[in-house]
XYZ file of C-alpha atoms in Angstrom:
533
model
C -4.551 23.788 23.866
C -2.189 26.732 23.506
C 0.988 26.078 25.416
C 3.877 28.356 26.125
C 7.157 26.524 25.615
C 10.806 27.431 25.469
C 12.618 27.538 22.152
C 14.204 24.147 21.695
C 17.960 23.934 21.769
C 20.086 23.325 18.691
C 23.568 23.364 20.177
C 25.216 20.913 22.533
C 27.588 22.260 25.159
C 30.504 19.875 24.759
C 32.750 18.858 27.679
C 31.123 21.326 30.007
C 32.512 20.854 33.496
C 29.369 22.163 35.169
C 27.222 19.800 33.105
C 29.397 16.851 34.118
C 28.974 17.814 37.755
C 25.207 17.952 37.361
C 25.178 14.492 35.818
C 26.340 12.956 39.074
C 22.994 13.509 40.809
C 19.943 13.566 38.552
C 16.478 12.715 39.772
C 15.241 9.979 42.057
C 15.077 6.204 41.967
C 11.606 4.648 41.637
C 10.563 1.778 43.847
C 11.216 -1.762 42.611
C 8.870 -2.471 39.704
C 8.577 -4.843 36.787
C 8.933 -2.008 34.261
C 9.891 1.665 34.486
C 9.987 4.311 31.780
C 12.344 7.178 32.578
C 11.596 10.370 30.711
C 13.517 13.604 30.500
C 11.711 16.750 31.619
C 13.477 19.748 30.069
C 12.096 22.169 32.653
C 10.329 21.300 35.885
C 6.555 21.585 35.932
C 5.664 24.849 37.654
C 2.370 23.374 38.857
C 0.465 20.110 38.760
C -2.860 21.928 39.119
C -4.454 20.996 35.805
C -6.325 24.272 35.320
C -3.259 26.399 36.052
C -0.884 24.709 33.588
C 0.813 26.913 31.010
C 3.562 24.807 29.408
C 4.199 21.631 27.448
C 6.303 20.304 30.319
C 3.289 20.297 32.618
C 1.132 18.767 29.905
C 3.598 15.875 29.420
C 3.166 14.939 33.081
C -0.547 15.669 33.368
C -1.398 13.465 30.365
C -0.660 10.445 32.550
C -2.683 11.730 35.504
C -5.915 12.871 33.840
C -8.285 11.823 31.092
C -10.029 14.665 29.233
C -13.772 14.690 28.706
C -13.219 14.409 24.943
C -9.922 12.903 23.842
C -7.905 13.165 20.615
C -6.798 10.225 18.501
C -3.593 9.954 16.480
C -5.158 12.062 13.704
C -6.265 14.664 16.284
C -9.935 13.792 15.830
C -12.391 13.663 18.763
C -12.915 10.333 20.535
C -14.584 9.401 23.836
C -12.635 10.103 26.989
C -14.259 10.604 30.382
C -17.395 11.311 28.368
C -18.400 8.109 26.585
C -20.652 10.119 24.234
C -22.031 13.618 23.736
C -24.891 15.375 21.961
C -25.031 18.864 20.478
C -28.239 20.845 20.075
C -29.261 21.997 16.612
C -28.433 25.611 17.449
C -24.945 24.574 18.617
C -25.378 26.130 22.060
C -26.005 23.092 24.248
C -23.594 20.186 24.789
C -24.882 17.205 26.725
C -22.073 14.954 27.907
C -22.692 11.393 29.069
C -19.939 10.312 31.454
C -18.604 6.790 31.649
C -20.102 5.537 34.950
C -17.081 3.308 35.598
C -14.605 6.198 35.652
C -13.040 6.920 39.042
C -10.485 9.274 40.497
C -7.252 7.964 41.954
C -8.749 8.135 45.471
C -11.423 5.618 44.420
C -14.341 8.055 44.175
C -16.500 8.177 41.015
C -16.252 10.976 38.468
C -19.606 12.758 38.640
C -21.419 15.330 36.532
C -21.231 17.678 39.504
C -17.430 17.491 39.255
C -17.661 18.657 35.642
C -19.806 21.638 36.653
C -17.353 22.421 39.472
C -14.414 22.281 37.049
C -16.059 24.621 34.552
C -16.885 27.070 37.327
C -13.245 27.010 38.392
C -12.152 27.679 34.807
C -14.190 30.892 34.909
C -13.778 31.891 38.564
C -10.030 31.368 38.603
C -9.648 32.795 35.092
C -7.636 29.807 33.871
C -5.296 31.310 31.279
C -5.115 27.973 29.489
C -8.821 27.186 29.207
C -10.992 30.239 29.899
C -10.858 31.411 26.288
C -12.499 28.170 25.136
C -15.414 28.794 27.469
C -16.051 32.393 26.492
C -19.823 32.839 26.586
C -20.436 29.905 28.948
C -23.853 30.238 30.633
C -23.019 29.034 34.140
C -26.576 29.505 35.377
C -27.857 27.021 32.775
C -24.954 24.571 33.061
C -26.105 21.774 35.361
C -25.696 18.146 36.345
C -28.800 16.484 34.902
C -28.063 13.286 36.832
C -24.897 11.786 38.385
C -23.424 10.922 34.976
C -24.997 13.488 32.635
C -24.021 17.133 32.411
C -25.594 19.825 30.268
C -23.254 22.660 29.272
C -24.894 25.739 27.814
C -23.270 28.538 25.859
C -24.786 31.893 24.985
C -23.673 31.574 21.370
C -22.484 28.772 19.079
C -18.837 28.449 18.113
C -17.145 26.409 15.417
C -15.452 23.236 16.685
C -16.636 23.942 20.231
C -16.071 20.285 21.068
C -12.367 21.027 21.383
C -13.095 23.014 24.545
C -13.939 19.693 26.195
C -10.446 18.342 25.657
C -10.102 19.213 29.322
C -9.819 17.162 32.500
C -12.279 16.954 35.380
C -11.260 17.877 38.923
C -12.908 16.192 41.946
C -14.884 18.824 43.840
C -14.442 17.067 47.180
C -10.671 17.632 46.885
C -10.159 20.812 44.860
C -13.109 22.603 46.454
C -11.103 23.011 49.655
C -8.164 25.272 50.393
C -6.533 27.952 48.248
C -7.025 26.738 44.682
C -4.070 28.712 43.320
C -1.506 27.409 45.820
C -2.738 24.228 47.511
C -2.502 21.845 44.563
C 0.811 22.622 42.879
C 2.448 19.423 44.159
C -0.510 17.076 44.689
C -2.871 15.429 42.213
C -6.110 13.468 42.450
C -6.935 12.651 38.843
C -8.807 10.085 36.789
C -5.971 9.107 34.455
C -4.038 5.851 34.097
C -1.363 6.833 36.632
C -1.268 8.446 40.057
C 1.329 10.746 41.564
C 3.443 8.997 44.196
C 6.417 11.336 44.533
C 7.753 14.734 43.586
C 11.042 16.444 44.349
C 10.931 19.934 42.926
C 13.630 20.640 40.412
C 14.642 16.968 40.260
C 11.958 14.359 39.623
C 8.290 13.372 39.403
C 7.279 9.749 39.970
C 4.021 8.204 38.734
C 2.593 4.752 39.403
C 0.083 2.840 37.296
C -3.446 2.576 38.651
C -4.843 -0.934 38.810
C -8.436 0.343 38.629
C -8.062 2.375 35.419
C -10.847 1.360 33.007
C -9.506 2.391 29.570
C -6.362 1.043 27.831
C -4.268 -0.323 30.681
C -0.634 0.750 30.286
C 1.951 -2.006 30.267
C 4.485 0.137 32.131
C 4.310 0.142 35.939
C 6.011 3.431 36.745
C 6.903 6.625 34.911
C 9.858 8.576 36.270
C 10.375 12.119 34.987
C 13.889 13.430 35.580
C 14.398 17.175 35.324
C 17.512 17.608 33.163
C 17.674 21.084 31.710
C 21.027 20.838 29.951
C 20.854 19.093 26.541
C 24.406 17.735 26.702
C 23.757 16.301 30.149
C 20.546 14.642 29.002
C 22.195 13.157 25.877
C 24.905 11.627 28.036
C 22.257 10.332 30.439
C 20.417 8.739 27.505
C 23.600 7.047 26.279
C 24.273 5.687 29.774
C 20.722 4.330 30.020
C 19.695 6.725 32.794
C 16.790 8.022 30.709
C 14.841 6.224 27.991
C 13.783 9.089 25.765
C 14.480 12.744 25.101
C 13.817 15.455 22.590
C 17.180 15.918 20.905
C 18.730 19.027 19.502
C 19.167 19.566 15.785
C 22.923 19.330 16.290
C 22.679 15.943 18.026
C 20.301 14.738 15.323
C 22.630 15.879 12.574
C 25.704 14.356 14.207
C 24.148 10.959 14.897
C 21.551 10.294 12.191
C 24.120 8.353 10.130
C 25.892 6.683 13.039
C 24.987 2.993 12.874
C 26.194 2.319 16.424
C 23.866 5.000 17.768
C 21.023 3.851 15.530
C 21.405 0.329 16.867
C 20.677 1.593 20.380
C 18.151 4.354 19.729
C 15.209 4.895 17.412
C 14.890 8.437 16.068
C 11.512 10.068 15.350
C 10.736 13.471 13.903
C 7.640 15.498 13.132
C 6.577 19.055 12.451
C 4.323 19.771 15.425
C 1.625 22.408 15.765
C 4.293 24.651 17.251
C 6.114 27.722 16.042
C 9.017 29.745 17.398
C 8.782 33.469 17.843
C 10.000 36.535 19.690
C 7.270 38.040 21.845
C 7.253 41.836 21.939
C 5.445 43.498 24.812
C 3.163 45.829 22.861
C 2.438 47.877 25.993
C 6.109 48.883 26.271
C 6.767 52.536 25.250
C 9.392 51.490 22.701
C 7.608 48.445 21.316
C 4.075 49.754 21.018
C 5.078 51.159 17.601
C 4.575 48.478 14.919
C 7.309 50.083 12.798
C 9.852 49.335 15.525
C 8.679 45.744 15.861
C 8.833 45.286 12.084
C 12.343 46.752 11.991
C 13.474 44.243 14.601
C 11.909 41.423 12.573
C 13.789 42.518 9.463
C 17.040 42.223 11.430
C 16.627 38.472 11.961
C 18.248 36.214 9.358
C 15.766 33.324 9.265
C 17.361 31.575 6.301
C 20.748 31.582 7.968
C 19.213 30.264 11.192
C 17.506 27.405 9.345
C 20.658 26.445 7.462
C 23.263 26.813 10.194
C 21.356 26.247 13.453
C 18.669 23.762 12.459
C 20.594 21.983 9.680
C 17.660 22.487 7.337
C 15.094 20.895 9.674
C 12.972 24.026 10.049
C 10.950 26.298 7.819
C 10.237 30.038 7.974
C 6.814 31.210 9.068
C 5.075 34.547 8.839
C 2.074 34.376 11.130
C 0.068 32.710 13.903
C -0.591 29.360 12.207
C 1.712 26.552 11.145
C 2.307 25.931 7.410
C 0.401 22.625 7.421
C -2.769 24.231 8.777
C -5.444 25.242 6.287
C -5.692 28.630 8.016
C -2.101 29.519 7.054
C -1.931 32.221 4.372
C 0.875 31.124 2.068
C 0.670 34.456 0.226
C 2.096 36.239 3.263
C 5.872 35.942 3.068
C 8.108 35.931 6.123
C 10.202 39.057 6.528
C 13.520 38.911 4.665
C 16.812 39.812 6.293
C 17.004 43.485 5.312
C 18.955 45.855 7.569
C 18.618 48.769 5.150
C 14.829 48.587 5.262
C 14.922 48.072 9.032
C 17.003 51.234 9.463
C 14.598 53.178 7.262
C 11.628 52.104 9.391
C 13.388 53.252 12.552
C 14.135 56.594 10.878
C 10.448 56.937 10.026
C 9.501 56.124 13.611
C 11.674 58.997 14.797
C 14.577 56.982 16.161
C 17.819 58.601 14.908
C 21.366 58.915 16.217
C 21.298 62.591 17.177
C 24.605 62.718 19.052
C 26.764 60.393 16.957
C 27.365 57.802 19.696
C 26.165 54.963 17.464
C 22.869 54.436 19.320
C 19.612 55.809 18.030
C 17.615 58.054 20.318
C 14.368 59.993 20.441
C 13.369 62.755 22.848
C 16.436 62.079 24.975
C 15.817 58.321 25.243
C 18.183 55.772 23.726
C 16.747 52.959 21.625
C 17.486 50.009 23.867
C 15.602 46.752 24.397
C 16.130 43.690 26.571
C 15.238 40.290 25.147
C 14.806 37.424 27.598
C 15.907 33.853 26.976
C 15.812 30.673 29.057
C 19.072 29.780 30.772
C 19.294 26.301 29.226
C 18.096 27.294 25.766
C 21.153 27.417 23.543
C 19.006 27.909 20.445
C 17.516 31.095 21.855
C 20.971 32.173 23.011
C 22.451 31.725 19.531
C 19.548 33.459 17.797
C 19.459 36.317 20.285
C 23.176 36.917 19.770
C 22.664 37.022 15.998
C 19.814 39.507 16.424
C 21.850 41.542 18.901
C 24.746 41.850 16.436
C 22.447 42.773 13.546
C 20.576 45.417 15.543
C 23.871 46.938 16.684
C 24.678 47.614 13.007
C 21.600 49.852 12.741
C 22.008 51.642 16.056
C 19.898 49.568 18.436
C 21.238 48.648 21.868
C 19.880 45.150 22.576
C 20.744 43.319 25.780
C 20.074 39.639 26.507
C 18.457 38.686 29.820
C 18.956 35.098 30.938
C 16.293 33.556 33.199
C 15.574 30.121 34.543
C 12.576 28.512 32.814
C 9.952 29.088 35.510
C 11.191 32.641 36.088
C 10.924 33.367 32.366
C 7.374 32.004 32.234
C 6.430 34.131 35.209
C 7.862 37.308 33.674
C 6.060 36.709 30.381
C 2.725 35.932 32.010
C 2.963 39.037 34.208
C 4.100 41.293 31.367
C 7.386 42.109 33.102
C 9.517 42.062 29.969
C 10.193 43.832 26.679
C 11.026 40.908 24.377
C 11.348 37.155 24.869
C 12.331 34.176 22.740
C 9.607 31.566 23.093
C 7.312 29.224 21.207
C 3.619 28.399 21.060
C 1.881 25.069 20.702
C -1.413 25.819 18.955
C -4.731 24.037 18.490
C -5.615 21.477 15.799
C -8.634 23.601 14.914
C -7.476 27.209 14.627
C -8.744 29.560 17.317
C -6.478 32.463 18.163
C -8.838 34.285 20.527
C -6.740 33.626 23.625
C -3.542 34.791 21.904
C -4.629 38.001 20.182
C -8.042 39.228 21.337
C -7.738 42.401 23.386
C -9.852 40.866 26.178
C -7.542 37.845 26.499
C -4.590 39.389 28.319
C -3.500 37.356 31.381
C -5.097 36.153 33.533
C -8.109 36.067 31.193
C -6.111 34.496 28.362
C -2.694 34.069 26.794
C -2.361 37.434 25.046
C 0.998 37.896 26.746
C 2.083 40.585 24.260
C -0.874 42.811 25.242
C -1.829 43.249 21.610
C -4.998 45.255 20.918
C -6.536 45.853 17.494
C -10.292 46.397 17.170
C -10.325 45.078 13.600
C -8.539 41.906 14.679
C -10.992 41.460 17.557
C -13.893 41.519 15.091
C -12.208 39.078 12.724
C -11.435 36.669 15.569
C -15.030 36.827 16.772
C -16.242 36.195 13.220
C -13.917 33.179 12.896
C -15.561 31.606 15.930
C -19.095 31.835 14.580
C -18.624 31.296 10.823
C -19.479 27.672 10.069
C -18.791 27.884 6.327
C -15.254 26.512 5.957
C -14.459 28.552 2.849
C -15.523 31.809 4.490
C -13.730 30.873 7.672
C -10.523 30.246 5.720
C -10.844 33.721 4.188
C -11.195 35.233 7.666
C -8.097 33.466 8.895
C -6.133 34.516 5.831
C -7.090 38.150 6.528
C -6.115 37.730 10.176
C -2.779 36.276 9.117
C -2.091 39.257 6.868
C -3.042 41.875 9.474
C -1.027 40.225 12.233
C 1.986 39.828 9.955
C 1.802 43.539 9.251
C 1.422 44.538 12.919
C 4.150 42.144 14.133
C 3.037 41.663 17.754
C 5.536 38.817 17.498
C 8.521 38.280 15.290
C 7.516 34.945 13.815
C 10.736 33.077 13.178
C 10.614 29.394 12.181
C 8.717 26.188 12.670
C 11.305 23.644 13.744
C 10.936 19.912 13.453
C 10.922 18.100 16.775
C 13.368 15.225 16.945
C 13.153 12.450 19.525
C 15.590 9.714 20.475
C 14.078 6.686 22.208
C 15.944 3.692 23.615
C 15.114 0.654 21.487
C 14.025 -1.244 24.585
C 10.900 0.945 24.313
C 8.425 -0.552 21.843
C 5.115 0.659 20.393
C 6.162 4.270 19.794
C 3.998 6.048 17.228
C 3.976 9.602 15.884
C 0.986 11.883 15.431
C 1.283 14.472 12.691
C 0.982 17.769 14.527
C 1.445 16.470 18.090
C 4.409 14.132 17.772
C 4.780 11.422 20.426
C 2.576 12.916 23.152
C -0.733 14.650 23.785
C -3.030 12.152 22.022
C -4.680 8.834 22.926
C -3.431 6.245 23.464
C 0.023 7.550 22.481
C 2.584 6.638 25.182
C 0.042 4.465 27.000
C 0.726 1.751 24.395
C 4.465 1.796 24.946
C 6.090 -1.297 26.372
C 9.482 -1.767 27.993
C 11.835 -4.707 27.610
C 14.188 -4.680 30.560
C 17.804 -5.566 29.687
């Protein structure tokens, strides 16, 4: 599922007095239990309503609270989840899902086929930005509960790898069918996963407790405590003091400690290149940024190689388009933009932006060439990169300002289109499908086209990629899409950074999935065990 995430930090704020003050009161204390896993949450979950999620931080929590209909194994292949099996019609339009009759929600009620139909209706009716794109062409009139544990889902047209749409949870109709769906369930959860929500303090902590009646792999850990710790230095200190058990570490922390035997004795380090890339989103509906020449000029002003070497310590690689380099859809013939201020200046000249009054700032028709780029308040990586871009653009007459927002505020601005540029990242799907990111019909709330990009030729290619079952032809379509999008630059694609995790060695059973890392697949963290000191 496509997830909007913040750029991950690469710098540690050392000896920060404010950080030290925040360390004194982080999160809540779980009730007495045999075992507790304490996880860092980099930004608080904006909502716990499964269908309204938009970020990785929400997904990390929701993975414990819900089982999807079709799950993913360590190799990101489909395996039974809430649906114990499924059948697909020869024409690829009808999916018949057979639910596990022993599956129940955390309130003790059974998961029924009618709940699946209710959930799919909510995906469409509420225009779930996370999931509605997967159910484009859903025939709601023909989608029915055949019996209490069998649901028939009908689509108007076949789509390649449609099964991935069913990597989605089921909501109980008797709970979520009441009240205001968009506001009533942000802090409450009735799910069918291995844990249940027992406490939440916004901005501080989320507490989960293991369900005794869960019928799949029973977790060994009694409680999961998420502590919201936005500052990376604060969280690293909390990890060293044993206040949290795991965290995603910055490249700087990784580089400073990878050879430290004392640190290695206490913590296991894991790394992986996930299905995630960093980028700068440009609002294509903005009067300045709707011109692709301007967006390309800004991209040419970013020194990717320098960023990889000096900010990520070599643990990143440049990218040039909407797929990650390990995906077969990635067009390796499309090079990422080089750092070239001379060419960038020439493009701005061509677009009509020139310094007519000699004040050092380009202008056109009485308007100065200025742009604001948003970053998250705790994201030192985005701060460093935005400052580098700001300095480079100043050399060619562009006035760039940096807007700092708290995480949830930044998400809100991006989703509503209230921004010009923003440093961010996307987590993409194992099977490529970029409809919700780039199709002109997928702007929020109908999808995740937060840059408001519209290109009729791209729309046709995306639609063709969804219905072409020949892998070779589909690869060709994606390669063409990659080339067109790289030329149009709705984003400045920057780098794909490795994710690095530090886990207290009292946590056992940690495994890594290529593409997803430690989380988001089954059984993943459900097999972890804790040895209390």
